[in-house]
Coordinates of C-alpha atoms in Angstrom, one line a residue:
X55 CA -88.2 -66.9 -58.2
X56 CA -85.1 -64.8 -58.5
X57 CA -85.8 -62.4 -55.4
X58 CA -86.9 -65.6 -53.8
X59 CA -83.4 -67.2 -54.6
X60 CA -81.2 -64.2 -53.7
X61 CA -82.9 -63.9 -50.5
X62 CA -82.2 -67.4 -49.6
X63 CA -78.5 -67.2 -50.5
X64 CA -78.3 -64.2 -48.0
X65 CA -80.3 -65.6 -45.3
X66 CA -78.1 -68.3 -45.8
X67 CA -74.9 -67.0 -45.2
X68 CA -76.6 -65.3 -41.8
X69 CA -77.6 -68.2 -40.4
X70 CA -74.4 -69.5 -41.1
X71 CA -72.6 -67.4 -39.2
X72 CA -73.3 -67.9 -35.3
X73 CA -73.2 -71.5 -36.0
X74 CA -69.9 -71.6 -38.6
X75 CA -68.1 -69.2 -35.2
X76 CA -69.5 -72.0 -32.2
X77 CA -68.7 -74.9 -34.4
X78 CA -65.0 -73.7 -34.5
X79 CA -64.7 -72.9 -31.1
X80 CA -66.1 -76.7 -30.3
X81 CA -63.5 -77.6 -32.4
X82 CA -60.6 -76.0 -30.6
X83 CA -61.9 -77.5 -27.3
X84 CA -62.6 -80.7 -28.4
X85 CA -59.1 -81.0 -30.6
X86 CA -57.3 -80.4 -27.0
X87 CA -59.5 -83.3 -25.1
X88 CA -62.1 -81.2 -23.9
X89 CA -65.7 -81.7 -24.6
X90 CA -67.5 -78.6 -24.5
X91 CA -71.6 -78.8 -25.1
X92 CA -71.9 -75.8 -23.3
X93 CA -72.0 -73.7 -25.9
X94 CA -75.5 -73.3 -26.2
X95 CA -75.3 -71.6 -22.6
X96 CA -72.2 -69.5 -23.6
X97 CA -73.9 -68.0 -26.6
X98 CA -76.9 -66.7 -24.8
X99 CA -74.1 -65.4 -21.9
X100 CA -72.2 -63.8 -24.6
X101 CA -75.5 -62.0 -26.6
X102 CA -76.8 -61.0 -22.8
X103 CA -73.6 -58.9 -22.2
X104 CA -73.4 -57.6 -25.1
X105 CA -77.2 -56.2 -25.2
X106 CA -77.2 -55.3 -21.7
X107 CA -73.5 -53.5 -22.5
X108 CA -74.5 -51.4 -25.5
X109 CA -78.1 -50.7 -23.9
X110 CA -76.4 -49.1 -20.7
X111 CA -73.4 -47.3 -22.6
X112 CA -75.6 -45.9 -25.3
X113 CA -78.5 -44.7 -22.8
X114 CA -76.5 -41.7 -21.3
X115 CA -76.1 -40.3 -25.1
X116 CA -79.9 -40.8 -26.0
X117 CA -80.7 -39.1 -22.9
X118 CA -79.2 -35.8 -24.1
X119 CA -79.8 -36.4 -27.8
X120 CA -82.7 -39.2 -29.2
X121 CA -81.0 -39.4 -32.7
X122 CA -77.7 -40.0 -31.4
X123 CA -75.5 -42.4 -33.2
X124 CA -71.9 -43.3 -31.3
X125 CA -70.3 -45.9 -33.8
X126 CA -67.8 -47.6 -30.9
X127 CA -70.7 -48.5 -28.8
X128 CA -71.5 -51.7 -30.4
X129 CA -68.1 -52.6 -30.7
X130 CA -68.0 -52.8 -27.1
X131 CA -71.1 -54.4 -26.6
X132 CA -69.7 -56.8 -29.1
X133 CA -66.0 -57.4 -27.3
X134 CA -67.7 -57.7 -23.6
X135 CA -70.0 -60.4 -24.9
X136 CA -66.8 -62.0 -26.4
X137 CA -65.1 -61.5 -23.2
X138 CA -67.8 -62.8 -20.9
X139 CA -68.3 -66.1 -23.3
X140 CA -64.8 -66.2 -22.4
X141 CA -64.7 -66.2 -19.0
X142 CA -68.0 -69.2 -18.8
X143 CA -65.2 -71.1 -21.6
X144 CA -62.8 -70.6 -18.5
X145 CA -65.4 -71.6 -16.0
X146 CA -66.2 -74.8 -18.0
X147 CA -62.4 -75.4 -18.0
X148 CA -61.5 -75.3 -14.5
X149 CA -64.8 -77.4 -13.6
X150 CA -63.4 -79.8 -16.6
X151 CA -59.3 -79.6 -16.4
X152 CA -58.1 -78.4 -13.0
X153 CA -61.1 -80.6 -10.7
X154 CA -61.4 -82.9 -13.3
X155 CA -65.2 -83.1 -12.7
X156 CA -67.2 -85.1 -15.6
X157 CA -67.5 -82.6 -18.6
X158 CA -70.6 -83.2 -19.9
X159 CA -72.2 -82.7 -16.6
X160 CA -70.3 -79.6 -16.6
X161 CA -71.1 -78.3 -19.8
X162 CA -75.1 -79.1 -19.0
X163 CA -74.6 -77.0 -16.0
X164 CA -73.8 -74.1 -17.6
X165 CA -76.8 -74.6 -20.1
X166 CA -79.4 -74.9 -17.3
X167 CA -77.8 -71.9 -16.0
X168 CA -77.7 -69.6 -19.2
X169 CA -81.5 -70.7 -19.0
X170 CA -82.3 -69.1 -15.9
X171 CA -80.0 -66.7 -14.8
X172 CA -81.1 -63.8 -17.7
X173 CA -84.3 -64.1 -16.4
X174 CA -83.0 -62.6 -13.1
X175 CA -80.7 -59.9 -14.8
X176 CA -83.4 -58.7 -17.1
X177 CA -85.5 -58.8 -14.2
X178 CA -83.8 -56.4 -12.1
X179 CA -83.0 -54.2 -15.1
X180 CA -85.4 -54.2 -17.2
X181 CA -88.7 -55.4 -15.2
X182 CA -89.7 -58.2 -17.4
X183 CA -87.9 -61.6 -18.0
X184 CA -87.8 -62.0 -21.0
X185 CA -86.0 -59.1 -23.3
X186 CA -83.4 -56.4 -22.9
X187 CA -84.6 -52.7 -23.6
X188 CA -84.2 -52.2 -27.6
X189 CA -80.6 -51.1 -28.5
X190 CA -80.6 -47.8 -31.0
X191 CA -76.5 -48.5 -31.8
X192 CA -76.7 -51.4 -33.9
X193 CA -73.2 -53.1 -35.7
X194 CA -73.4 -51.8 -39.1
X195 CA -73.6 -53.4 -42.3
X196 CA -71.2 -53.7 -45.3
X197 CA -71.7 -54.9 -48.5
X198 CA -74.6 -53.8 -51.4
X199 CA -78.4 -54.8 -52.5
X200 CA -79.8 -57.9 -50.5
X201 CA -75.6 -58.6 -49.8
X202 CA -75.4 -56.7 -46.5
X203 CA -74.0 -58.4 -43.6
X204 CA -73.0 -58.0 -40.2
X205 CA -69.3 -57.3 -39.9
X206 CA -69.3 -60.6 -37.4
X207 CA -70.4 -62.6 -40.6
X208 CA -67.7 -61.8 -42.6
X209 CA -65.3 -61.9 -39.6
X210 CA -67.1 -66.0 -39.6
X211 CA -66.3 -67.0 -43.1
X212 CA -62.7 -65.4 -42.5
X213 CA -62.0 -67.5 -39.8
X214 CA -62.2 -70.5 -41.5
X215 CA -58.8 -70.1 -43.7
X216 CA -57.3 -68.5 -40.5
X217 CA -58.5 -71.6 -38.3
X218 CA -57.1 -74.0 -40.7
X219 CA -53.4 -72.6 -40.7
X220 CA -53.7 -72.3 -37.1
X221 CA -54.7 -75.8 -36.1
X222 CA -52.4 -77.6 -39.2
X223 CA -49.0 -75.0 -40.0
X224 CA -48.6 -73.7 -36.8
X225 CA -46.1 -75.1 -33.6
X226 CA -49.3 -73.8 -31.2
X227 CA -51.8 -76.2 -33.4
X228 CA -49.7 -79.3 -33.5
X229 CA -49.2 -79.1 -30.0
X230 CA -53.4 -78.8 -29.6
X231 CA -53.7 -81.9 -31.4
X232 CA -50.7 -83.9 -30.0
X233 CA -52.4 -83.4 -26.4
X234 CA -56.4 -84.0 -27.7
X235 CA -54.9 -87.6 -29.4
X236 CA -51.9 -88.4 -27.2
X237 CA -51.2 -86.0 -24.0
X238 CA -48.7 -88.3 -22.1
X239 CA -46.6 -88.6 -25.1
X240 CA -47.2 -84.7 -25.7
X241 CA -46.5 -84.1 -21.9
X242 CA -43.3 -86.2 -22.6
X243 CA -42.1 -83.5 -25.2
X244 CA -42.6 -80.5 -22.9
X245 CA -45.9 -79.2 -24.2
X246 CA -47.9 -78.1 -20.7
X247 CA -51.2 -80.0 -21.4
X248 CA -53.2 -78.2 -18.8
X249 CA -51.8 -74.6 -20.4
X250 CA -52.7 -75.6 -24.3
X251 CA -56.4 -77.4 -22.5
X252 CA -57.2 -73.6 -20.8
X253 CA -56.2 -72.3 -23.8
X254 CA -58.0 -74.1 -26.5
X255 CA -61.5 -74.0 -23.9
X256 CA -61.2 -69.9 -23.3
X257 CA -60.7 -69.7 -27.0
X258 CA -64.1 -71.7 -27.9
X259 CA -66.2 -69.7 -24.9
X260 CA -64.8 -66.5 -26.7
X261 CA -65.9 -67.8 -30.3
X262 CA -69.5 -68.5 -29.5
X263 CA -69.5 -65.2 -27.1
X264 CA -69.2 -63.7 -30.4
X265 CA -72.0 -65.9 -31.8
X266 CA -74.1 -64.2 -29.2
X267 CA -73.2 -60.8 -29.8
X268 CA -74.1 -61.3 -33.5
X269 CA -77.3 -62.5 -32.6
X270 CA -78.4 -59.6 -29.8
X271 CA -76.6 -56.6 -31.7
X272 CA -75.6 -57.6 -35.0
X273 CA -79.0 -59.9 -36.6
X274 CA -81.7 -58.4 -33.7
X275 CA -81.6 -55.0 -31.8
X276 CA -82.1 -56.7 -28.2
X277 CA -81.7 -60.1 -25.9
X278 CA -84.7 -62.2 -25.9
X279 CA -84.8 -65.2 -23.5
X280 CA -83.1 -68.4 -25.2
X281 CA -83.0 -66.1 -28.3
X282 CA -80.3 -69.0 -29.4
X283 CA -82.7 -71.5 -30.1
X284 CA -80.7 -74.7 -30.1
X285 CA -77.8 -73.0 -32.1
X286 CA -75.0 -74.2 -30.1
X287 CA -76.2 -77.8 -30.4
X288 CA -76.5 -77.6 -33.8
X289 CA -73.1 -76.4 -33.9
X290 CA -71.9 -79.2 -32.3
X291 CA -73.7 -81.7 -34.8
X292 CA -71.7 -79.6 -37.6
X293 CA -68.2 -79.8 -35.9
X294 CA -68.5 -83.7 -36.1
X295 CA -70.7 -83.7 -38.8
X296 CA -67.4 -81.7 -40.4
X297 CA -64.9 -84.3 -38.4
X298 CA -63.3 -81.3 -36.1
X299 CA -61.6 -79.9 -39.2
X300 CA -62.1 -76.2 -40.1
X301 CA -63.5 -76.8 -44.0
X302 CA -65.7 -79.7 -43.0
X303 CA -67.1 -77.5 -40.3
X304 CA -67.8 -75.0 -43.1
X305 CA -69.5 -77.2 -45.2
X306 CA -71.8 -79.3 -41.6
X307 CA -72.6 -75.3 -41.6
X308 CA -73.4 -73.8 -44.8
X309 CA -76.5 -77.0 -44.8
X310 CA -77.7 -76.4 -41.2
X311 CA -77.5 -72.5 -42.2
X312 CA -79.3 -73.5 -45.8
X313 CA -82.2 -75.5 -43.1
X314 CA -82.6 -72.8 -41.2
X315 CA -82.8 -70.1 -43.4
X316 CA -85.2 -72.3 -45.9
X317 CA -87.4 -72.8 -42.7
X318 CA -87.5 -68.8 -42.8
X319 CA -88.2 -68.1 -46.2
X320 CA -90.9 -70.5 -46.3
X321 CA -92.3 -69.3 -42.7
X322 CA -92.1 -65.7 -43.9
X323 CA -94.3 -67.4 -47.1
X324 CA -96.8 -69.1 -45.1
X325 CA -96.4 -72.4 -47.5
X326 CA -96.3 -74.9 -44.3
X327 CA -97.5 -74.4 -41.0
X328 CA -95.5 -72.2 -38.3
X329 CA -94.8 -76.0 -36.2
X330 CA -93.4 -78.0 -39.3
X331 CA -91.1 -74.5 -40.3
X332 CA -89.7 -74.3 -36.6
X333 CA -89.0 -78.1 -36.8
X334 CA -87.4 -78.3 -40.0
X335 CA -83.5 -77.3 -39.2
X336 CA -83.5 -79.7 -36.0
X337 CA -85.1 -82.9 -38.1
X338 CA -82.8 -82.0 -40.9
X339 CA -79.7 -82.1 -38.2
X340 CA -81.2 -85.1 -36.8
X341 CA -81.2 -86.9 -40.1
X342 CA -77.5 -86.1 -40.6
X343 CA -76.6 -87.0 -37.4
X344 CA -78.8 -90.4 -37.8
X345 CA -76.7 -91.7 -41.5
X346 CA -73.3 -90.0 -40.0
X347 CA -72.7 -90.5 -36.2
X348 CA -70.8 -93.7 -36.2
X349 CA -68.9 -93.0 -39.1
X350 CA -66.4 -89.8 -37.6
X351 CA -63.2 -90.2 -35.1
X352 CA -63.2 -87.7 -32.6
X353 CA -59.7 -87.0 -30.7
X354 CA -58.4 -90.1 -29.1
X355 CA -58.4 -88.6 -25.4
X356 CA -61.7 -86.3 -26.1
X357 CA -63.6 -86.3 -22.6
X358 CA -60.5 -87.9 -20.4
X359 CA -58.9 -85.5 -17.7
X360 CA -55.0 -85.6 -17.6
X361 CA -53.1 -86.9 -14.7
X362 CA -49.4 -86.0 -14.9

């Protein structure tokens, strides 16, 4: 019962981490006015760069020596899938802030297309749709017994505190929230609405990039097709679940990462069937979202384009 325990504590805190990173890069987007449910897309964007990334840097090295190890390659695998969720975020955000288009049809856009467009990449590389080659260059792990972790789930749980004093000591993070509740009256005091909107968007895409990389190169070895499994909507049931603040977000997480990694540990147990063990995170988010949606205020101008 103790291994059994232990185990679930650290699966836990894995499964925490891709959603705890999307969930506060939801929040920066939707604090500024922005809606942004295409994170689901971004984080399969961000773990398909960095697969594909680490696959193609690493293969010249295996080539001349199979037991080579080269310690930076993940780490660039890991800051091109950041980069490339960035760069869908900034998609998202001229669709959603400079053409003023309807966000949410934006956002699913970018979903259906995270759904098919790997298929064609791995495709042409790979000749199958529906994994990248294996990577041999892994991130690492720190930490002792049944504690190791990614260095991306620490980097998660860190981000929390940091998030916090951003978004409520800082200048930059009163002036994200002045123009997701009020932007004419923010507009009125010199803040450039359309700068902090960019801003805040890039920054989400770049947080749930990260959420892929974990996923492809830090938790699995490769990119499997929709390998996110509904993560990025979860993560947006936890950032209102957590009312778009960075410790309610940790706690919305910490239970959907507690579903999930029960679901696991009971799947790897064969105690319920496979079907009922798949289901059990989403019916647990559904249930939340059933006895809590109603109850939390998002930003007063969420989902509203600015006209100056």
């Amino acid at each position: 019962m103790e291994a059994f325990l232990i185990a679930l504590f650290a699966a836990t805190l894995r499964s925490t981490a891709p959603l705890l990173l999307t969930a506060l890069g939801g929040m920066f987007s939707e604090r500024s006015g922005v809606v942004n449910i295409a994170l689901e897309g971004i984080i399969l964007f961000g773990a398909l760069a960095a697969a594909v990334s680490t696959q193609l840097l690493e293969a010249p090295y295996l080539a001349a020596d199979p037991n080579s190890r080269v310690w930076w390659i993940p780490w660039v695998g890991v800051l091109i899938g950041a980069v490339v969720g960035g760069l869908v975020g900034w998609v998202h955000a001229v669709i959603s802030i400079r053409y003023k288009a309807d966000q949410i049809i934006s956002g699913t856009a970018i979903n259906l297309l995270a759904f098919g467009l790997p298929s064609i990449i791995l495709s042409y590389l790979y000749g199958n749709t529906t994994s990248s080659q294996e990577v041999v260059n892994r991130l690492p792990t720190w930490g002792v017994g049944a504690f190791q972790f990614s260095p991306l789930v620490y980097l998660a749980f860190l981000l929390v505190p940091v998030t916090w004093y951003v978004l409520f000591r800082t200048p930059w993070g009163l002036r994200l929230r002045s123009v997701g509740e009020h932007p004419e009256a923010a507009d009125s005091m010199g803040v450039n609405v359309y700068r902090m909107r960019y801003a805040a968007v890039i920054l989400s895409g770049v947080l749930a990039g990260l959420a892929g990389a974990y996923l492809s190169v830090g938790f699995l070895n490769q990119f499997i097709r929709n390998m996110s499994a509904g993560k990025g909507f979860i993560a947006l049931a936890a950032m209102i679940f957590g009312k778009w603040h960075p410790l309610g977000i940790l706690g919305a997480t910490l239970l959907f990462g507690f579903a999930d990694a029960l679901a696991i540990q009971l799947g790897s147990a064969n105690i319920l069937p496979g079907a009922l063990i798949q289901a059990f995170p989403f019916v647990v988010t559904m249930l939340v979202l059933a006895g809590f949606i109603g109850r939390a205020r998002p930003p007063a101008a969420i989902g509203k384009p600015y006209e100056k």
